[in-house]
PDB file of C-alpha atoms in Angstrom:
ATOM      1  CA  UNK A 220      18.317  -8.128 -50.881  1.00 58.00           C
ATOM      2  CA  UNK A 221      18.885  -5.802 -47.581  1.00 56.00           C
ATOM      3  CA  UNK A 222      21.919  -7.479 -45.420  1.00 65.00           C
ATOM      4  CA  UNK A 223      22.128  -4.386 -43.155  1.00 67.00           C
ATOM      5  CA  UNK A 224      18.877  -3.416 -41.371  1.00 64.00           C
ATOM      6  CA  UNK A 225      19.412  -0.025 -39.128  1.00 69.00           C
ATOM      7  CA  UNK A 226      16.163   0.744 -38.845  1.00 71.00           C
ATOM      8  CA  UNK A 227      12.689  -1.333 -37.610  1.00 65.00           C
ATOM      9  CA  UNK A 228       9.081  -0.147 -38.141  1.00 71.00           C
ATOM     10  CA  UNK A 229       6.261  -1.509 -36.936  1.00 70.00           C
ATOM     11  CA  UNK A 230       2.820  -0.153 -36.740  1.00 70.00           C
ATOM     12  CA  UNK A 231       1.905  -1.333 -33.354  1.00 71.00           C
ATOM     13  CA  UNK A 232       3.269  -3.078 -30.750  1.00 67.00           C
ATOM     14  CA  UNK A 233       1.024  -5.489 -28.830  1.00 62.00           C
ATOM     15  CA  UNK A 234       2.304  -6.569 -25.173  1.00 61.00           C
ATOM     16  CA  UNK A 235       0.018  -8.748 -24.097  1.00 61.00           C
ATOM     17  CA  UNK A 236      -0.677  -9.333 -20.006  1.00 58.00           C
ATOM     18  CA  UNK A 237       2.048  -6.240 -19.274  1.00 52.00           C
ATOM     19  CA  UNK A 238      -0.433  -3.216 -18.817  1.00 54.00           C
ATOM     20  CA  UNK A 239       0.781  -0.707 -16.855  1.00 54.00           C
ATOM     21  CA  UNK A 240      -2.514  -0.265 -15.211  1.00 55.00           C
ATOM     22  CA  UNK A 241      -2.488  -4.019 -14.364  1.00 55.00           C
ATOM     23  CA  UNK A 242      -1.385  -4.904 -10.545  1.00 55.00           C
ATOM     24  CA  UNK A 243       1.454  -6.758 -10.413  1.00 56.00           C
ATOM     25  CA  UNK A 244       1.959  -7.676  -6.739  1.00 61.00           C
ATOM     26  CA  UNK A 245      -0.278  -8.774  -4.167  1.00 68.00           C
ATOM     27  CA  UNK A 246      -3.171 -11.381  -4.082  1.00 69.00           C
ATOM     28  CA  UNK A 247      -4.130 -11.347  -7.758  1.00 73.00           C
ATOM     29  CA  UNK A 248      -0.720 -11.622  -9.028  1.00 78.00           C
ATOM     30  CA  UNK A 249       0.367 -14.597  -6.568  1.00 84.00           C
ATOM     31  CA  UNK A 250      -3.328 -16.392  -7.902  1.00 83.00           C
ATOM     32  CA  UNK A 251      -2.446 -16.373 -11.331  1.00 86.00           C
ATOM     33  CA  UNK A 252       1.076 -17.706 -10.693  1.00 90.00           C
ATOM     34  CA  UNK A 253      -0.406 -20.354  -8.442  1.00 92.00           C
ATOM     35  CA  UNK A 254      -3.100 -21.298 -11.475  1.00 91.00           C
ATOM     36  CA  UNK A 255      -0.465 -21.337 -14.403  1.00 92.00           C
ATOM     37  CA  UNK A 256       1.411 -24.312 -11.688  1.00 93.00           C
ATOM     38  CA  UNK A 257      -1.767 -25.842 -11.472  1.00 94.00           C
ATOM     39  CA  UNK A 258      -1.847 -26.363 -15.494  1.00 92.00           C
ATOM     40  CA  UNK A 259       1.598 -28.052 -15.817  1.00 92.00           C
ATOM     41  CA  UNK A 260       2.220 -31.099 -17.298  1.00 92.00           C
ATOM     42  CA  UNK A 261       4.197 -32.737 -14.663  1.00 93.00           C
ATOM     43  CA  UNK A 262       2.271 -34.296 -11.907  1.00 94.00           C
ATOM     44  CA  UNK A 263       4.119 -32.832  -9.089  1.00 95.00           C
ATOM     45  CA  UNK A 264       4.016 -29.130 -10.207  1.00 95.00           C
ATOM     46  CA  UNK A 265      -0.067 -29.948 -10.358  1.00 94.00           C
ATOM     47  CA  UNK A 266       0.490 -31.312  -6.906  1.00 95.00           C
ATOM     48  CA  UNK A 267       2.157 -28.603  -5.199  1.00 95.00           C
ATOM     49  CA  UNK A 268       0.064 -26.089  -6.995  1.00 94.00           C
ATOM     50  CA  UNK A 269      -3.511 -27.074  -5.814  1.00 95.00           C
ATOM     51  CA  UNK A 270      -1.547 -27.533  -2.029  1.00 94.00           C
ATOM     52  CA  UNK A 271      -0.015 -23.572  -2.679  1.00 92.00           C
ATOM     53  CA  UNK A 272      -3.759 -22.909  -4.088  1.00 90.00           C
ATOM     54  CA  UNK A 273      -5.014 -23.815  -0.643  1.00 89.00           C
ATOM     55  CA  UNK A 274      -2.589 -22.689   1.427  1.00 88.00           C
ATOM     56  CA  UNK A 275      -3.731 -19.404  -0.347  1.00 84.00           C
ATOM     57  CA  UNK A 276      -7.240 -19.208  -0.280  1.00 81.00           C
ATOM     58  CA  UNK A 277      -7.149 -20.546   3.754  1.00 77.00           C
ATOM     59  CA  UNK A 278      -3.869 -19.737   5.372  1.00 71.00           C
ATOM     60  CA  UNK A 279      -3.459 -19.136   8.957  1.00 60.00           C
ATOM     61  CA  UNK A 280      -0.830 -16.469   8.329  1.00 59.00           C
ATOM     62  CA  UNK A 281      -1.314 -12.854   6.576  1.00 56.00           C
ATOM     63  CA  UNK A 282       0.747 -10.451   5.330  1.00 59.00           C
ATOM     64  CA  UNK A 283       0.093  -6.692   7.240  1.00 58.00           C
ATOM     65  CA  UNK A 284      -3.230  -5.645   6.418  1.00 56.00           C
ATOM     66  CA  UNK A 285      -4.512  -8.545   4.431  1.00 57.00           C
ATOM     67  CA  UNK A 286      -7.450 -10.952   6.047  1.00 55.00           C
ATOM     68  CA  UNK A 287      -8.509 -14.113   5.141  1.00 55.00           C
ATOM     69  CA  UNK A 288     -11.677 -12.495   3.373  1.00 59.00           C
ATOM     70  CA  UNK A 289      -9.365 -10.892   1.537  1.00 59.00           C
ATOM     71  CA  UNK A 290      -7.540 -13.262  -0.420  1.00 62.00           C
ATOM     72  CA  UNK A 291     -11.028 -15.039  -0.872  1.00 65.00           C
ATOM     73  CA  UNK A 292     -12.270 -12.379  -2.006  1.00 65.00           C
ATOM     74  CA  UNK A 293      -9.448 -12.230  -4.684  1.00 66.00           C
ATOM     75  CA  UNK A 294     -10.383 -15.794  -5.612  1.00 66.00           C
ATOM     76  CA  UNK A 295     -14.275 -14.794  -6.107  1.00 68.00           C
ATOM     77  CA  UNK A 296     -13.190 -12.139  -8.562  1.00 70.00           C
ATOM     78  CA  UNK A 297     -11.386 -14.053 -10.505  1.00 74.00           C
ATOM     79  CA  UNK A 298     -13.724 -17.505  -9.947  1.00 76.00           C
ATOM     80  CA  UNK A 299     -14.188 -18.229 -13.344  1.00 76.00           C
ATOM     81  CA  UNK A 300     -10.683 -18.694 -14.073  1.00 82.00           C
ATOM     82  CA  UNK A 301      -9.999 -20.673 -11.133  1.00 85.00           C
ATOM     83  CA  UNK A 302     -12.946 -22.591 -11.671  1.00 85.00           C
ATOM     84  CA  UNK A 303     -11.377 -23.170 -14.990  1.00 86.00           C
ATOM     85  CA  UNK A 304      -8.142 -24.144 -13.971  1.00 90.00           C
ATOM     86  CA  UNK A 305      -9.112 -26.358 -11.601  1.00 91.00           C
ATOM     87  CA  UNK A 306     -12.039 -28.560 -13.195  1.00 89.00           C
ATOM     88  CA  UNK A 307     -10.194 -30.318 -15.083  1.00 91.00           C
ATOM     89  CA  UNK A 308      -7.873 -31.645 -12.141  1.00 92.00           C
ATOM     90  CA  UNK A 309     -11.455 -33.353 -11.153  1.00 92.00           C
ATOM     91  CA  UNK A 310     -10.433 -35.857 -13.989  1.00 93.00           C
ATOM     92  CA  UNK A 311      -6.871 -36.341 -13.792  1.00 93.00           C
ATOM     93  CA  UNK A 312      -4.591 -39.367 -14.304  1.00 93.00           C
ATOM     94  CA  UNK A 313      -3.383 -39.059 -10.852  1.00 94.00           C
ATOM     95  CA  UNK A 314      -5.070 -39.745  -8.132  1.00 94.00           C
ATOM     96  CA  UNK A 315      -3.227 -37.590  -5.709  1.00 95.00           C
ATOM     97  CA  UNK A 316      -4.186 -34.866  -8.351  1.00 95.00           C
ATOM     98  CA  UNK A 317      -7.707 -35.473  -8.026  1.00 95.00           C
ATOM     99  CA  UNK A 318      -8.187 -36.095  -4.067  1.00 96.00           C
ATOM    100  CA  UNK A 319      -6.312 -32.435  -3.980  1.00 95.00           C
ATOM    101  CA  UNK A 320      -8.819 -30.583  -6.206  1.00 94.00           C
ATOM    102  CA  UNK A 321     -12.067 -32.252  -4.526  1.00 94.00           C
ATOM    103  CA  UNK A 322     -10.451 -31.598  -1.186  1.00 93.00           C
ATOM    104  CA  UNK A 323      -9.781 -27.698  -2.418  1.00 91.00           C
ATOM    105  CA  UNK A 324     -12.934 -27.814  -4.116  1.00 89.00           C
ATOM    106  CA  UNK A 325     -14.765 -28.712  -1.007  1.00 89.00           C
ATOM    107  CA  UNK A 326     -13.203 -26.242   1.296  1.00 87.00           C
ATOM    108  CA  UNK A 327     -14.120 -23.591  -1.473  1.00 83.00           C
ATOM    109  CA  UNK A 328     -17.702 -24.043  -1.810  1.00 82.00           C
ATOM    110  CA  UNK A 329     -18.230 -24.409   2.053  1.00 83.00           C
ATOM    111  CA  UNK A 330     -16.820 -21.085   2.324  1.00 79.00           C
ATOM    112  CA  UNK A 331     -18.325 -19.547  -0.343  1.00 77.00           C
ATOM    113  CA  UNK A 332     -21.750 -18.308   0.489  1.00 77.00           C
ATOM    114  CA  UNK A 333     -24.298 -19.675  -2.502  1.00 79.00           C
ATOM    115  CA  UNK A 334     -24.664 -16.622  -4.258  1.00 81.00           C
ATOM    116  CA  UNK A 335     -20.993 -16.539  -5.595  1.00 76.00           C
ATOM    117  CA  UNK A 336     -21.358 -20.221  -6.229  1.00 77.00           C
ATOM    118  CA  UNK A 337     -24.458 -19.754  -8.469  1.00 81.00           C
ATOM    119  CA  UNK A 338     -22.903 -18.475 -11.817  1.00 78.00           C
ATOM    120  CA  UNK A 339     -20.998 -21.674 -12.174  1.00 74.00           C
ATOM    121  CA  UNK A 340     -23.339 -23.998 -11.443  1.00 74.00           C
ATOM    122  CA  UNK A 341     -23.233 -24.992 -15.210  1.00 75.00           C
ATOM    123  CA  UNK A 342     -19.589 -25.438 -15.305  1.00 68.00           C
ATOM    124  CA  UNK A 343     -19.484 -27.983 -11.958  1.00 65.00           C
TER     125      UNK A 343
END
């Protein structure tokens, strides 16, 4: 039986979610932070999250050089996982929970121009 191990081979390392060629700030990276909140099991993460979700998407305030478009343009791109995310909020035991999605829901589609609506027709 080894008791000492100096050395440690492996034939690959997998690092899931940390490319290099991944962007890590801006718009996409705040999204999926904001979407991981929205699955939490404690009511008032979910809460806050689909509030932060909105704030997001329709926010009075930008940073330099970023536009409302923008950052729904960021949502659009990565609609299927919001869509995802946020579906299941529809059915939630609270009811705060579930006025918050409809209400983000609603404000989504009636900004969203049909086309980008269309793939997920299925999934609403």
């Amino acid at each position: 039986m080894v008791t000492n191990v100096d050395q440690f081979r492996a034939k690959r390392v997998v690092l899931a979610r940390q490319s290099i060629l991944e962007d890590k700030s801006g718009a996409s990276a705040k999204l999926r932070a904001i979407l991981s909140q929205v699955r939490h099991y404690n009511v008032f993460k979910r809460r806050d999250a689909l509030v932060a979700l909105k704030n997001f998407c329709f926010a009075e305030e930008y940073k330099e050089g970023e536009s409302h478009e923008h950052r729904l343009t960021s949502a659009i791109e990565d609609a299927a996982k919001v869509f995802d995310t946020v579906a299941p909020c529809m059915c939630d035991a609270d009811g705060d929970v579930r006025r918050l999605c409809s209400e983000f829901l609603t404000s989504l589609f009636s900004a969203l121009p049909y086309q980008d609506i269309r793939p997920f027709a299925r999934l609403l």
